[in-house]
PDB file of C-alpha atoms and ligand atoms in Angstrom:
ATOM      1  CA  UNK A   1     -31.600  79.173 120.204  1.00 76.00           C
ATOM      2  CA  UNK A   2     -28.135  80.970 118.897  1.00 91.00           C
ATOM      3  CA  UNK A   3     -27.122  80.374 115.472  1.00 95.00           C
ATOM      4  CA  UNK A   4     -24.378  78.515 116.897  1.00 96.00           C
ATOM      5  CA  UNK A   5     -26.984  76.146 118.274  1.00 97.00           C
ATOM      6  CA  UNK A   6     -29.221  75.902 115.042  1.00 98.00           C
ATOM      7  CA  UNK A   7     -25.877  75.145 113.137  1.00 98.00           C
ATOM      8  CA  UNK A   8     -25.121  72.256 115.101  1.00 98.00           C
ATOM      9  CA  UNK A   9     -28.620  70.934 115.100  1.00 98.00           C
ATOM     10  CA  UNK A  10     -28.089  71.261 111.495  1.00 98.00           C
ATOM     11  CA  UNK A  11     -25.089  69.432 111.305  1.00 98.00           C
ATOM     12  CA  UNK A  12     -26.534  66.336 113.306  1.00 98.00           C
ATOM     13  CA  UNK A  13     -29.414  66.183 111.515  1.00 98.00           C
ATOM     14  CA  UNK A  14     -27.399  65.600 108.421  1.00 98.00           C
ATOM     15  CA  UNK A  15     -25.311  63.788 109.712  1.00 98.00           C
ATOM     16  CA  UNK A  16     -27.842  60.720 111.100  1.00 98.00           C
ATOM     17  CA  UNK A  17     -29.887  61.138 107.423  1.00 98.00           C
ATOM     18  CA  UNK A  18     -29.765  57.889 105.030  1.00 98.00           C
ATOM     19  CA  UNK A  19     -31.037  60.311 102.311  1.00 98.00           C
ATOM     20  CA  UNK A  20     -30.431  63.935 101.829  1.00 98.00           C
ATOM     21  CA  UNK A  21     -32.467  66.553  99.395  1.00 98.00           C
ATOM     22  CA  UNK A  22     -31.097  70.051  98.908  1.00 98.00           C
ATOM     23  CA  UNK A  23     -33.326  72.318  97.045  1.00 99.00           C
ATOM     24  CA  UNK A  24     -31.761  75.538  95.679  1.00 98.00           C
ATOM     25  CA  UNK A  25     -32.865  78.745  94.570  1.00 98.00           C
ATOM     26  CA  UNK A  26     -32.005  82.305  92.946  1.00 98.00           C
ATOM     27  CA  UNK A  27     -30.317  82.886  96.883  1.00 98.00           C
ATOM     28  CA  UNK A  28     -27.780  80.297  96.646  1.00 98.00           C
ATOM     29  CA  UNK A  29     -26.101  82.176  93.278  1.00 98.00           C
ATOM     30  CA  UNK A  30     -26.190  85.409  94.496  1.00 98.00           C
ATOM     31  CA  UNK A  31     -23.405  85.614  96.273  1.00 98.00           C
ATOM     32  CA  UNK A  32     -21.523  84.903  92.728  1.00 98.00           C
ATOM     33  CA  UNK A  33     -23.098  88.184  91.369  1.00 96.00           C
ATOM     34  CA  UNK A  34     -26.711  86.414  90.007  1.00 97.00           C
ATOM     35  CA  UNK A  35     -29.297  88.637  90.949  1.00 95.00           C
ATOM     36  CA  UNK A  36     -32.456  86.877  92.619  1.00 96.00           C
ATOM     37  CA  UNK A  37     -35.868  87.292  91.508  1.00 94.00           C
ATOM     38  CA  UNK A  38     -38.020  88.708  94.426  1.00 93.00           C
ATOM     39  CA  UNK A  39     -35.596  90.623  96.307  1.00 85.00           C
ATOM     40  CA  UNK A  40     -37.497  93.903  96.893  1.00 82.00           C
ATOM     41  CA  UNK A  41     -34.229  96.242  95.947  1.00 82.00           C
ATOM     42  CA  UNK A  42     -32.082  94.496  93.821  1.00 86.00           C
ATOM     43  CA  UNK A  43     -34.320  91.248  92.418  1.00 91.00           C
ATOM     44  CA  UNK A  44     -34.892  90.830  88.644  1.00 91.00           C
ATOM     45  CA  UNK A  45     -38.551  91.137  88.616  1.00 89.00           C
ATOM     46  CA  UNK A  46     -38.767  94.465  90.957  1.00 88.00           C
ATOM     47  CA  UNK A  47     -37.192  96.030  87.049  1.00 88.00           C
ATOM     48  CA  UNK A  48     -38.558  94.021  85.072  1.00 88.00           C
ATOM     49  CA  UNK A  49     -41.837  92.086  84.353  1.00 91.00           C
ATOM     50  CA  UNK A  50     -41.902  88.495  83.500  1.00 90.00           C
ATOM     51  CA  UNK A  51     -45.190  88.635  81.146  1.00 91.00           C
ATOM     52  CA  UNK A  52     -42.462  90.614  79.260  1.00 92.00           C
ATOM     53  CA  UNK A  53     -39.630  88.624  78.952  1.00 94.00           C
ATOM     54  CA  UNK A  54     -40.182  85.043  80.229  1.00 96.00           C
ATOM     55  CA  UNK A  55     -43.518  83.733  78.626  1.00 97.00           C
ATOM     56  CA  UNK A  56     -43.671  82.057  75.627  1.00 96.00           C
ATOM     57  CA  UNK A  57     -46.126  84.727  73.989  1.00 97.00           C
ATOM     58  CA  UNK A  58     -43.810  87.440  75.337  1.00 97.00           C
ATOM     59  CA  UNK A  59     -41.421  85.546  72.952  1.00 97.00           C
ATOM     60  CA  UNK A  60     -43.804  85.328  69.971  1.00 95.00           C
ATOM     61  CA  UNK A  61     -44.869  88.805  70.186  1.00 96.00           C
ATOM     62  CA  UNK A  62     -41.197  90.633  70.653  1.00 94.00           C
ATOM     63  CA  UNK A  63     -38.461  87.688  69.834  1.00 95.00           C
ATOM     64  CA  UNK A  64     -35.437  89.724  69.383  1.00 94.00           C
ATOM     65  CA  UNK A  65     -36.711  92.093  73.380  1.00 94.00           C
ATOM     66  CA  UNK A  66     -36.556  88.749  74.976  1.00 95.00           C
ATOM     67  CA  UNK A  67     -33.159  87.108  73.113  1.00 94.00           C
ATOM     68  CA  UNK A  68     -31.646  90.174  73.936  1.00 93.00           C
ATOM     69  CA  UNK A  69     -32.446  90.079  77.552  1.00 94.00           C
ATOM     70  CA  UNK A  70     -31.736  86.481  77.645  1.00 94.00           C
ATOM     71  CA  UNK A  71     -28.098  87.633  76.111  1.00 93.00           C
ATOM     72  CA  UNK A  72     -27.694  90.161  78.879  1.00 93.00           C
ATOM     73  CA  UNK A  73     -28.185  87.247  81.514  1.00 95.00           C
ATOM     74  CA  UNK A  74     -26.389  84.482  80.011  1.00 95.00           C
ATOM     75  CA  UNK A  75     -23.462  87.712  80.409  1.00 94.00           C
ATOM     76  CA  UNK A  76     -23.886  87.901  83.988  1.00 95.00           C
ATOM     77  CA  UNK A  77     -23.868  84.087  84.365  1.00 97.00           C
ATOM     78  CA  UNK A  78     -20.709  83.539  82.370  1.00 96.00           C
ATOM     79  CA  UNK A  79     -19.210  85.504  84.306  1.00 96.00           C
ATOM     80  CA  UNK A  80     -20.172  84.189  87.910  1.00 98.00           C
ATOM     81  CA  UNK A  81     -17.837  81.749  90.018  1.00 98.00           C
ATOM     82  CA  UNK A  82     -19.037  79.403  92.408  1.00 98.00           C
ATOM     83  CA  UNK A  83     -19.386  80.978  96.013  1.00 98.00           C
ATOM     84  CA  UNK A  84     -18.514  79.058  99.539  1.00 98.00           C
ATOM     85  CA  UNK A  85     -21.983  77.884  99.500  1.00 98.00           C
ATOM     86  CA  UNK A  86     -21.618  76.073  96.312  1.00 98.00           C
ATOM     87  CA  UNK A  87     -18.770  75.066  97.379  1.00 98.00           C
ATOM     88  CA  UNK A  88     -20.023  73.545 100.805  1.00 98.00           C
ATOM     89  CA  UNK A  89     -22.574  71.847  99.091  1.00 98.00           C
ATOM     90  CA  UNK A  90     -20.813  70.064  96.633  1.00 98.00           C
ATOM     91  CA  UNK A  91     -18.407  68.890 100.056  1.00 98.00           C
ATOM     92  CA  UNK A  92     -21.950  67.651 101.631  1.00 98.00           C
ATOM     93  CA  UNK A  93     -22.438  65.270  99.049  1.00 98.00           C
ATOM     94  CA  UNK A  94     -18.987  64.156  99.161  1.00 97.00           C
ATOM     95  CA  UNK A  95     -18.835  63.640 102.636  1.00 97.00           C
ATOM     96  CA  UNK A  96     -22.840  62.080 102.372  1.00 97.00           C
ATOM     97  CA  UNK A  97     -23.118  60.339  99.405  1.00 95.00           C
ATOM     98  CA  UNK A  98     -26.629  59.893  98.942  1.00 97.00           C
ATOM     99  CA  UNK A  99     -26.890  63.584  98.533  1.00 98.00           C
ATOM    100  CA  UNK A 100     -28.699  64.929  95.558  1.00 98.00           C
ATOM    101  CA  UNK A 101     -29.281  68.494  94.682  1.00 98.00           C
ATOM    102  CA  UNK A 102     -32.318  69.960  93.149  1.00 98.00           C
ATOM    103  CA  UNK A 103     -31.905  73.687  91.642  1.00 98.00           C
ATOM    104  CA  UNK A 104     -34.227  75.707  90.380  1.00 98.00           C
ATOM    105  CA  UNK A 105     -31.533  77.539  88.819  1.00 98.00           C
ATOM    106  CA  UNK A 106     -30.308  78.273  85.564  1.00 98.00           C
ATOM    107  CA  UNK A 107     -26.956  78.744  85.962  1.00 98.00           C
ATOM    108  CA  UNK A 108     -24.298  75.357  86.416  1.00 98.00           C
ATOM    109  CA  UNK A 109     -22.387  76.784  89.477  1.00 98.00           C
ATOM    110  CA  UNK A 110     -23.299  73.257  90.993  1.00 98.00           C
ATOM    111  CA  UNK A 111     -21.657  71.342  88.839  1.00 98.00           C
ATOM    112  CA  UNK A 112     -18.707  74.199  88.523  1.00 98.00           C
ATOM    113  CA  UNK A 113     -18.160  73.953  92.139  1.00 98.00           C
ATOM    114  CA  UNK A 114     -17.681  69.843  91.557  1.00 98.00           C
ATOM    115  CA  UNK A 115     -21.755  68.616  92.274  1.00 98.00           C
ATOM    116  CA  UNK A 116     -22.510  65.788  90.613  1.00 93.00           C
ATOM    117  CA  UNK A 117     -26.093  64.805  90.946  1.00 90.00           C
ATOM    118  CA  UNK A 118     -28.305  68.059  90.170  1.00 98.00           C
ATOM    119  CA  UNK A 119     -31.414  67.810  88.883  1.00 98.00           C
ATOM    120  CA  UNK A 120     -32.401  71.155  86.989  1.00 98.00           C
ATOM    121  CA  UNK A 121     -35.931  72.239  87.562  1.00 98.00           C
ATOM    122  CA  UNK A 122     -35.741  75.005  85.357  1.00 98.00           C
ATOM    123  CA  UNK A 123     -33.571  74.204  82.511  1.00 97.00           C
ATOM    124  CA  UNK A 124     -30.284  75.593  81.399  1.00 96.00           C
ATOM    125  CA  UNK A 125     -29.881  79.270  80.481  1.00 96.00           C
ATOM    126  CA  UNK A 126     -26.438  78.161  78.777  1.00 94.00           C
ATOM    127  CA  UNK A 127     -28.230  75.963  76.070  1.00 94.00           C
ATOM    128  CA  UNK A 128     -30.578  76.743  73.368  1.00 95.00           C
ATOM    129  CA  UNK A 129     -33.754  74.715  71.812  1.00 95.00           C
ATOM    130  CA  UNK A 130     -36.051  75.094  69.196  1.00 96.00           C
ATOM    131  CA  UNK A 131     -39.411  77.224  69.518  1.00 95.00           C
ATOM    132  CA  UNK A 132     -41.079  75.145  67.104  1.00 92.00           C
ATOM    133  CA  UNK A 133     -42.889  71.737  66.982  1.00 89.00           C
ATOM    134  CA  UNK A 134     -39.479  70.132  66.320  1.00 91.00           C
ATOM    135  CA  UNK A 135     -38.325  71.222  69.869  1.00 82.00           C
ATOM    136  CA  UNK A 136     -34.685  69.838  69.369  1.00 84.00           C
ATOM    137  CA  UNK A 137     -31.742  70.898  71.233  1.00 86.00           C
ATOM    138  CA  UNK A 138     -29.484  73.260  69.968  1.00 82.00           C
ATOM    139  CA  UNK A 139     -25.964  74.831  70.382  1.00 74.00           C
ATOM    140  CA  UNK A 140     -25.027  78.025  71.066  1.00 74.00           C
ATOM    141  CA  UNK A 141     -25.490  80.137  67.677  1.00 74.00           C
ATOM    142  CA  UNK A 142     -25.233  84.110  67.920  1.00 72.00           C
ATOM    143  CA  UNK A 143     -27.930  86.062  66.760  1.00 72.00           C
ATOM    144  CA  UNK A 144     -28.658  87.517  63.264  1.00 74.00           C
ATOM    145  CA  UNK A 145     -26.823  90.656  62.362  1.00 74.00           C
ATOM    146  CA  UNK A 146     -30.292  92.614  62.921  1.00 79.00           C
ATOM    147  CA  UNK A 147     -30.391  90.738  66.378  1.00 78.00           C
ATOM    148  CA  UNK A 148     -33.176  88.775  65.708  1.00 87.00           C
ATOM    149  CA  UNK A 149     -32.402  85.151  67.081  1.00 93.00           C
ATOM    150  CA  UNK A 150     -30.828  82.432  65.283  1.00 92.00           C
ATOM    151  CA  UNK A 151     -33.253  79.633  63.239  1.00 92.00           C
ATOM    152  CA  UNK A 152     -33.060  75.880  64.225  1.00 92.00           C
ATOM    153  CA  UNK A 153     -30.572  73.828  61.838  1.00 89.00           C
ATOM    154  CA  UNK A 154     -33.280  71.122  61.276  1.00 90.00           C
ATOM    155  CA  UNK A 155     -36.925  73.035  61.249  1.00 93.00           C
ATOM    156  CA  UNK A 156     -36.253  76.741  60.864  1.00 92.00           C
ATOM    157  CA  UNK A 157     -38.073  78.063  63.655  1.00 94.00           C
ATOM    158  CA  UNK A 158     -36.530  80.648  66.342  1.00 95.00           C
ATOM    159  CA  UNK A 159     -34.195  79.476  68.426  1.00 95.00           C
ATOM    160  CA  UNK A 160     -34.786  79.993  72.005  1.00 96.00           C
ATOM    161  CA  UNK A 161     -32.940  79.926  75.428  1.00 96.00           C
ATOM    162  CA  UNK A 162     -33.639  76.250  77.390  1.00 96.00           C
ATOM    163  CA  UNK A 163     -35.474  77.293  80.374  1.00 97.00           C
ATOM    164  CA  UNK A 164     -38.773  76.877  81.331  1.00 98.00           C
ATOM    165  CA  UNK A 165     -41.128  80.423  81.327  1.00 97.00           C
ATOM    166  CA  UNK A 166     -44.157  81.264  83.307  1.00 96.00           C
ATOM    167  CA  UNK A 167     -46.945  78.696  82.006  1.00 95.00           C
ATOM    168  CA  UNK A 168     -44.868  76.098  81.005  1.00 97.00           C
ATOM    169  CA  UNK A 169     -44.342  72.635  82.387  1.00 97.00           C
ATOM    170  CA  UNK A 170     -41.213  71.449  83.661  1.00 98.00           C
ATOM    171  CA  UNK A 171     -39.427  68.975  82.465  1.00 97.00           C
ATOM    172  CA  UNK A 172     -40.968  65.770  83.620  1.00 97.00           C
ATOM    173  CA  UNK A 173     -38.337  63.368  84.136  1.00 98.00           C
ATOM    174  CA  UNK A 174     -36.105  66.514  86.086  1.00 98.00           C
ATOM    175  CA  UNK A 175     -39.499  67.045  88.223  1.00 98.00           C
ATOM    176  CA  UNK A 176     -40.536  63.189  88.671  1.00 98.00           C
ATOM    177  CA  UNK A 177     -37.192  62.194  90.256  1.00 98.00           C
ATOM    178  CA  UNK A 178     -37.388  65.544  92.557  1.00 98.00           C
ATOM    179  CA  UNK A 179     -40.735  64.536  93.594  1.00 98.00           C
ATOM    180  CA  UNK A 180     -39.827  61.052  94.849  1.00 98.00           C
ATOM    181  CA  UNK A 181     -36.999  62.012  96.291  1.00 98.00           C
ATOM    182  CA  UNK A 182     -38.897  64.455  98.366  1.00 98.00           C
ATOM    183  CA  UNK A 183     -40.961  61.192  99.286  1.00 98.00           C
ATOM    184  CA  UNK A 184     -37.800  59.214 100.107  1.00 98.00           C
ATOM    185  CA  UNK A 185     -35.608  61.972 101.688  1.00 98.00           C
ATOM    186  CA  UNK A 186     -34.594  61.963 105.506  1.00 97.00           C
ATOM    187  CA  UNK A 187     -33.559  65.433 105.312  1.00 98.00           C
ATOM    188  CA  UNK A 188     -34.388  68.206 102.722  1.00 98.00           C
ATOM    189  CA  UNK A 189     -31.913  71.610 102.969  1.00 98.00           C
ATOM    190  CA  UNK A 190     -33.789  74.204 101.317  1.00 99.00           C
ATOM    191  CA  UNK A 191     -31.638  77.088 100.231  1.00 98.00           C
ATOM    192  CA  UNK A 192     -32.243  80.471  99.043  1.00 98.00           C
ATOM    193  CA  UNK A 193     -36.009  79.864  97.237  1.00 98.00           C
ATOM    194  CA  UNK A 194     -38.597  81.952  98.098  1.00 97.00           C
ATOM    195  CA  UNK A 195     -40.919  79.141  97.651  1.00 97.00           C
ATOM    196  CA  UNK A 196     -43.191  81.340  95.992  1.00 96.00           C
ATOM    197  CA  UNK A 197     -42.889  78.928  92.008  1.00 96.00           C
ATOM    198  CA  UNK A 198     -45.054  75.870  91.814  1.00 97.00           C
ATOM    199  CA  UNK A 199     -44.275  72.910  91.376  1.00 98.00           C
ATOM    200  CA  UNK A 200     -40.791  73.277  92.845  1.00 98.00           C
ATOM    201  CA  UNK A 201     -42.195  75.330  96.328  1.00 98.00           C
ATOM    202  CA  UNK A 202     -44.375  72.312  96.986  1.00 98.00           C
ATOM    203  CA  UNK A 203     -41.239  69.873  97.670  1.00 98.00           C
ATOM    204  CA  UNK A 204     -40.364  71.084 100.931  1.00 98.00           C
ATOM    205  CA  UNK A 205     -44.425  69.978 102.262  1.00 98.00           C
ATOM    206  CA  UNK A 206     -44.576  67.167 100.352  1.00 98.00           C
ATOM    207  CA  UNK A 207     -40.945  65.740 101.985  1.00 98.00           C
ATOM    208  CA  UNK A 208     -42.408  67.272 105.529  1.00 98.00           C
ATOM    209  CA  UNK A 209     -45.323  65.495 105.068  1.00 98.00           C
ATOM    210  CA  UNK A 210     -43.254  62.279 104.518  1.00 98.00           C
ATOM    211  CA  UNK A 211     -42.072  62.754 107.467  1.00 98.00           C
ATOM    212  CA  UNK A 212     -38.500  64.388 106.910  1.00 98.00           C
ATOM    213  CA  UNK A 213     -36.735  66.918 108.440  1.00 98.00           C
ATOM    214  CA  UNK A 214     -36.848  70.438 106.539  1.00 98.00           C
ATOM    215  CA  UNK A 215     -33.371  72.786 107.514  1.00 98.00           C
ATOM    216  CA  UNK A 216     -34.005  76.182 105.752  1.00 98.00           C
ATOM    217  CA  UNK A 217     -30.906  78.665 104.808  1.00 98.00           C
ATOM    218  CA  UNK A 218     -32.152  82.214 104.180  1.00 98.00           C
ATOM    219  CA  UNK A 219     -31.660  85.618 105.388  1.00 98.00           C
ATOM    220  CA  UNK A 220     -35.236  86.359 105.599  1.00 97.00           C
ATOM    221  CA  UNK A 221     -38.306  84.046 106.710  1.00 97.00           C
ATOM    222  CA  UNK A 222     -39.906  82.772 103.781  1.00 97.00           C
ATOM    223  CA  UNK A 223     -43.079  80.471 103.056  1.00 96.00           C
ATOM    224  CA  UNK A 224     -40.820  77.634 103.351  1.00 98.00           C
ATOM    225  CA  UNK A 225     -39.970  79.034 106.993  1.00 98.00           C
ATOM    226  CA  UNK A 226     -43.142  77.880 108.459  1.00 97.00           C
ATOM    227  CA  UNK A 227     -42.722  74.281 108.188  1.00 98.00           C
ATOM    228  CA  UNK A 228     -38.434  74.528 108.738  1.00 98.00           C
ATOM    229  CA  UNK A 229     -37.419  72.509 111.909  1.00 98.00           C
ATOM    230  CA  UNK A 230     -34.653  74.819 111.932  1.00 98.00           C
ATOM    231  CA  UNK A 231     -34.019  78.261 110.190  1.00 98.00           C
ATOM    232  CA  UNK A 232     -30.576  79.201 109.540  1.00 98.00           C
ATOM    233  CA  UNK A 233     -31.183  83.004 109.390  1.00 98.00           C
ATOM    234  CA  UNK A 234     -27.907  83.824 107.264  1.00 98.00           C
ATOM    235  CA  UNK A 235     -26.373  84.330 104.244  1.00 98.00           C
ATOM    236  CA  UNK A 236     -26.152  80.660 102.658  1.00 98.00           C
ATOM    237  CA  UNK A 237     -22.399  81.799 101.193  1.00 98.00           C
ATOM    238  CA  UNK A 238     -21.275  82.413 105.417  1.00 98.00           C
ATOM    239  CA  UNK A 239     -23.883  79.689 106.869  1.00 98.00           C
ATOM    240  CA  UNK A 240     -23.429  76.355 104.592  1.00 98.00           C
ATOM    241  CA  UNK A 241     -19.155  76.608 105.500  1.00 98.00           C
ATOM    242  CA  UNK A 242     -19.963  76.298 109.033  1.00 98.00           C
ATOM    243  CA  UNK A 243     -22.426  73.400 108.958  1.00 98.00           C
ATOM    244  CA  UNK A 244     -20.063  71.534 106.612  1.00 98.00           C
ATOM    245  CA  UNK A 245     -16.813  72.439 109.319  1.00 98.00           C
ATOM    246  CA  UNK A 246     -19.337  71.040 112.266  1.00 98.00           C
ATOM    247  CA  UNK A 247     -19.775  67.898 110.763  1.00 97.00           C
ATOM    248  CA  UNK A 248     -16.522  66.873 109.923  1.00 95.00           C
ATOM    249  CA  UNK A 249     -15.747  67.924 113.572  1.00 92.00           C
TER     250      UNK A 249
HETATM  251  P1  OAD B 301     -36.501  84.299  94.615  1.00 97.19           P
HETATM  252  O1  OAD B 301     -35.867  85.546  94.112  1.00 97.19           O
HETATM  253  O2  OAD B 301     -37.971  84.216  94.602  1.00 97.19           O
HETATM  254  O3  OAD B 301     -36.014  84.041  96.110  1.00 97.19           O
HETATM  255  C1  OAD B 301     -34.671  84.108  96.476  1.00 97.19           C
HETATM  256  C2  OAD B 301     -34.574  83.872  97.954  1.00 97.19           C
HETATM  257  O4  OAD B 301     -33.181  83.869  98.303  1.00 97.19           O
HETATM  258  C3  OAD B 301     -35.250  84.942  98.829  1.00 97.19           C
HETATM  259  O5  OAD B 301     -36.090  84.325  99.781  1.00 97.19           O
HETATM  260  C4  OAD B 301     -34.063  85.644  99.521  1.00 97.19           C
HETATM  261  O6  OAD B 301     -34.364  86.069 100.846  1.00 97.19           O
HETATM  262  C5  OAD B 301     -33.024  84.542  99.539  1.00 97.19           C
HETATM  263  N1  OAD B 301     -31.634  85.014  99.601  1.00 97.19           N
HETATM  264  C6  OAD B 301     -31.121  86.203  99.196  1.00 97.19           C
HETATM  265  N2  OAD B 301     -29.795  86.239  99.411  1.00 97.19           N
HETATM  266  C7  OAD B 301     -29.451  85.040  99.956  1.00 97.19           C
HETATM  267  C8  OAD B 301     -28.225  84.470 100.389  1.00 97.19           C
HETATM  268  N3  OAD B 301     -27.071  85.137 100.289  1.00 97.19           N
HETATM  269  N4  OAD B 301     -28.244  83.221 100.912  1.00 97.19           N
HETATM  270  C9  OAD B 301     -29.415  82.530 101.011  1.00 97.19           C
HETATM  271  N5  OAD B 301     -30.607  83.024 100.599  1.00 97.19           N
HETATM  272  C10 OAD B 301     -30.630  84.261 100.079  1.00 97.19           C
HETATM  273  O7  OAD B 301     -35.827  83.086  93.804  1.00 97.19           O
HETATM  274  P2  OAD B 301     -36.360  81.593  93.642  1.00 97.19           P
HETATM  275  O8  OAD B 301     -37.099  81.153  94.850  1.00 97.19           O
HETATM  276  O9  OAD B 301     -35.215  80.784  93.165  1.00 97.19           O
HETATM  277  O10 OAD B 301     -38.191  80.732  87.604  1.00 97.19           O
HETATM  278  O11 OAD B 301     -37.377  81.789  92.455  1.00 97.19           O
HETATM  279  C11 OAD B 301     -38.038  80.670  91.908  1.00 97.19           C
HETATM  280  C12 OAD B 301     -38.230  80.849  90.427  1.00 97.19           C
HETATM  281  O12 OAD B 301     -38.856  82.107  90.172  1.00 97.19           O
HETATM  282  C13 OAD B 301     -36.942  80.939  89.622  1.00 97.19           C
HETATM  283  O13 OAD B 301     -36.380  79.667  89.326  1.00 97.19           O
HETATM  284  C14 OAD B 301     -37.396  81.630  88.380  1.00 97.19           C
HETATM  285  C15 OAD B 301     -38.252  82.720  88.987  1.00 97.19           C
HETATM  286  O14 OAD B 301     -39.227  83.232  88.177  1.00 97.19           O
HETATM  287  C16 OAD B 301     -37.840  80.440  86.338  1.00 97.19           C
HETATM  288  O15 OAD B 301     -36.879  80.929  85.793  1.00 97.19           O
HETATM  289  C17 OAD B 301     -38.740  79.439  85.699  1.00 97.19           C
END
């Protein structure tokens, strides 16, 4: 089939859904200048290694490495504008309301581009928490003058970024509405993941096994391309525009 075809199978197949999931990932931000994560040439961990920088003993062992890497990518994220895929999917879930979004990013180019219902897998890169027992949520203080980072106002522990490292869990009531609305969903529009990080790669199955359809946007075939009805084989920022013009045709 052309991608002219697959686009308009897309389209009808959102069209007829009572319920639609779309799960992001690092792909859907990187046409706004976000770098993904396994992208052999230019992804984040093909410079870097995670044990490093995003585990919470990386952080115990080298606080002020991994605040200042943090500092370098909450740069390149305050700087990013939404791209025409945000864009087209905040129009998909004003055109289908029961549209919810699931990212697995950090970033809030969702909600920039005017989403309203995303569910954040993996926390928020813009916020800050404490490291400590007392765990509470904290705003945006700059680091120490010796760039160590900042202490929480009520415990004193290191402050640390709000996302969730390798080894951690997710944040349960984020991942328990995700999982049931993989359960409930009529069609799930994957876009830009991998599908390489548990427990957000295992939504796509579990809403295939629940019998809906699974659209995938991605340059490349991915583990998610396996079970995709239908693989838009694009950029999601050049793709997502046409699906959204085809169903309002
Ligand atoms: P990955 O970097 O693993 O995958 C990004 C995917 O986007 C790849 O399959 C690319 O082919 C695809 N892609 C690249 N450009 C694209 C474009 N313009 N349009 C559409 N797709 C494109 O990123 P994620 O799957 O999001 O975890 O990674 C999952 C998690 O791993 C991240 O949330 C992060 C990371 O470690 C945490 O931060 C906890």
């Amino acid at each position: 089939m052309s991608i002219k075809q697959d686009i308009q199978q897309a389209a009808e197949r959102l069209q007829a859904a009572q319920q639609i999931a779309v799960l992001t990932g690092a792909g859907v931000s990187k046409e706004s200048g976000i770098p993904t994560f396994r992208d052999a040439m230019d992804g984040i961990w093909a410079k870097y290694d995670p044990a490093e920088l995003a585990t919470p003993e990386a952080f115990q062992r080298n606080p002020k490495l991994v605040w200042d890497w943090y500092t370098w990518r909450r740069s390149l994220v305050s700087q990013a504008q939404p791209n025409p895929a945000h864009v087209a999917l905040a129009q998909l879930q004003r055109i289908k309301s029961a549209t919810i979004i699931i990212t697995q990013n950090v970033d809030d180019l969702h909600e920039q581009a005017g989403s309203e219902d995303v569910i954040h897998l993996h926390g928020n890169i813009a916020r800050n928490r404490c490291s400590g027992d007392c765990g509470e949520e904290a705003p945006a203080i700059p680091a120490d003058d010796d760039g160590t980072p900042p202490r929480c106002p009520s415990c004193g522990a290191y402050l640390r970024p709000d996302v969730v490292w390798f080894g951690e869990s997710l944040p349960s009531d984020a991942l328990f509405r995700a999982a049931k609305l993989a359960e409930q969903c009529d069609v799930m529009l994957v876009v830009g993941t991998s599908g390489m990080v548990y427990p957000a790669a295992g939504l796509p199955a579990s809403a295939r096994k629940h019998g809906s359809h699974i659209i995938e946007v991605n340059p490349v075939a991915s583990s998610i391309s396996t079970i995709a009805e239908i693989h838009l084989q694009a950029a999601a920022g050049e793709v997502l525009p046409q699906v959204i013009a085809e169903l309002r045709s």
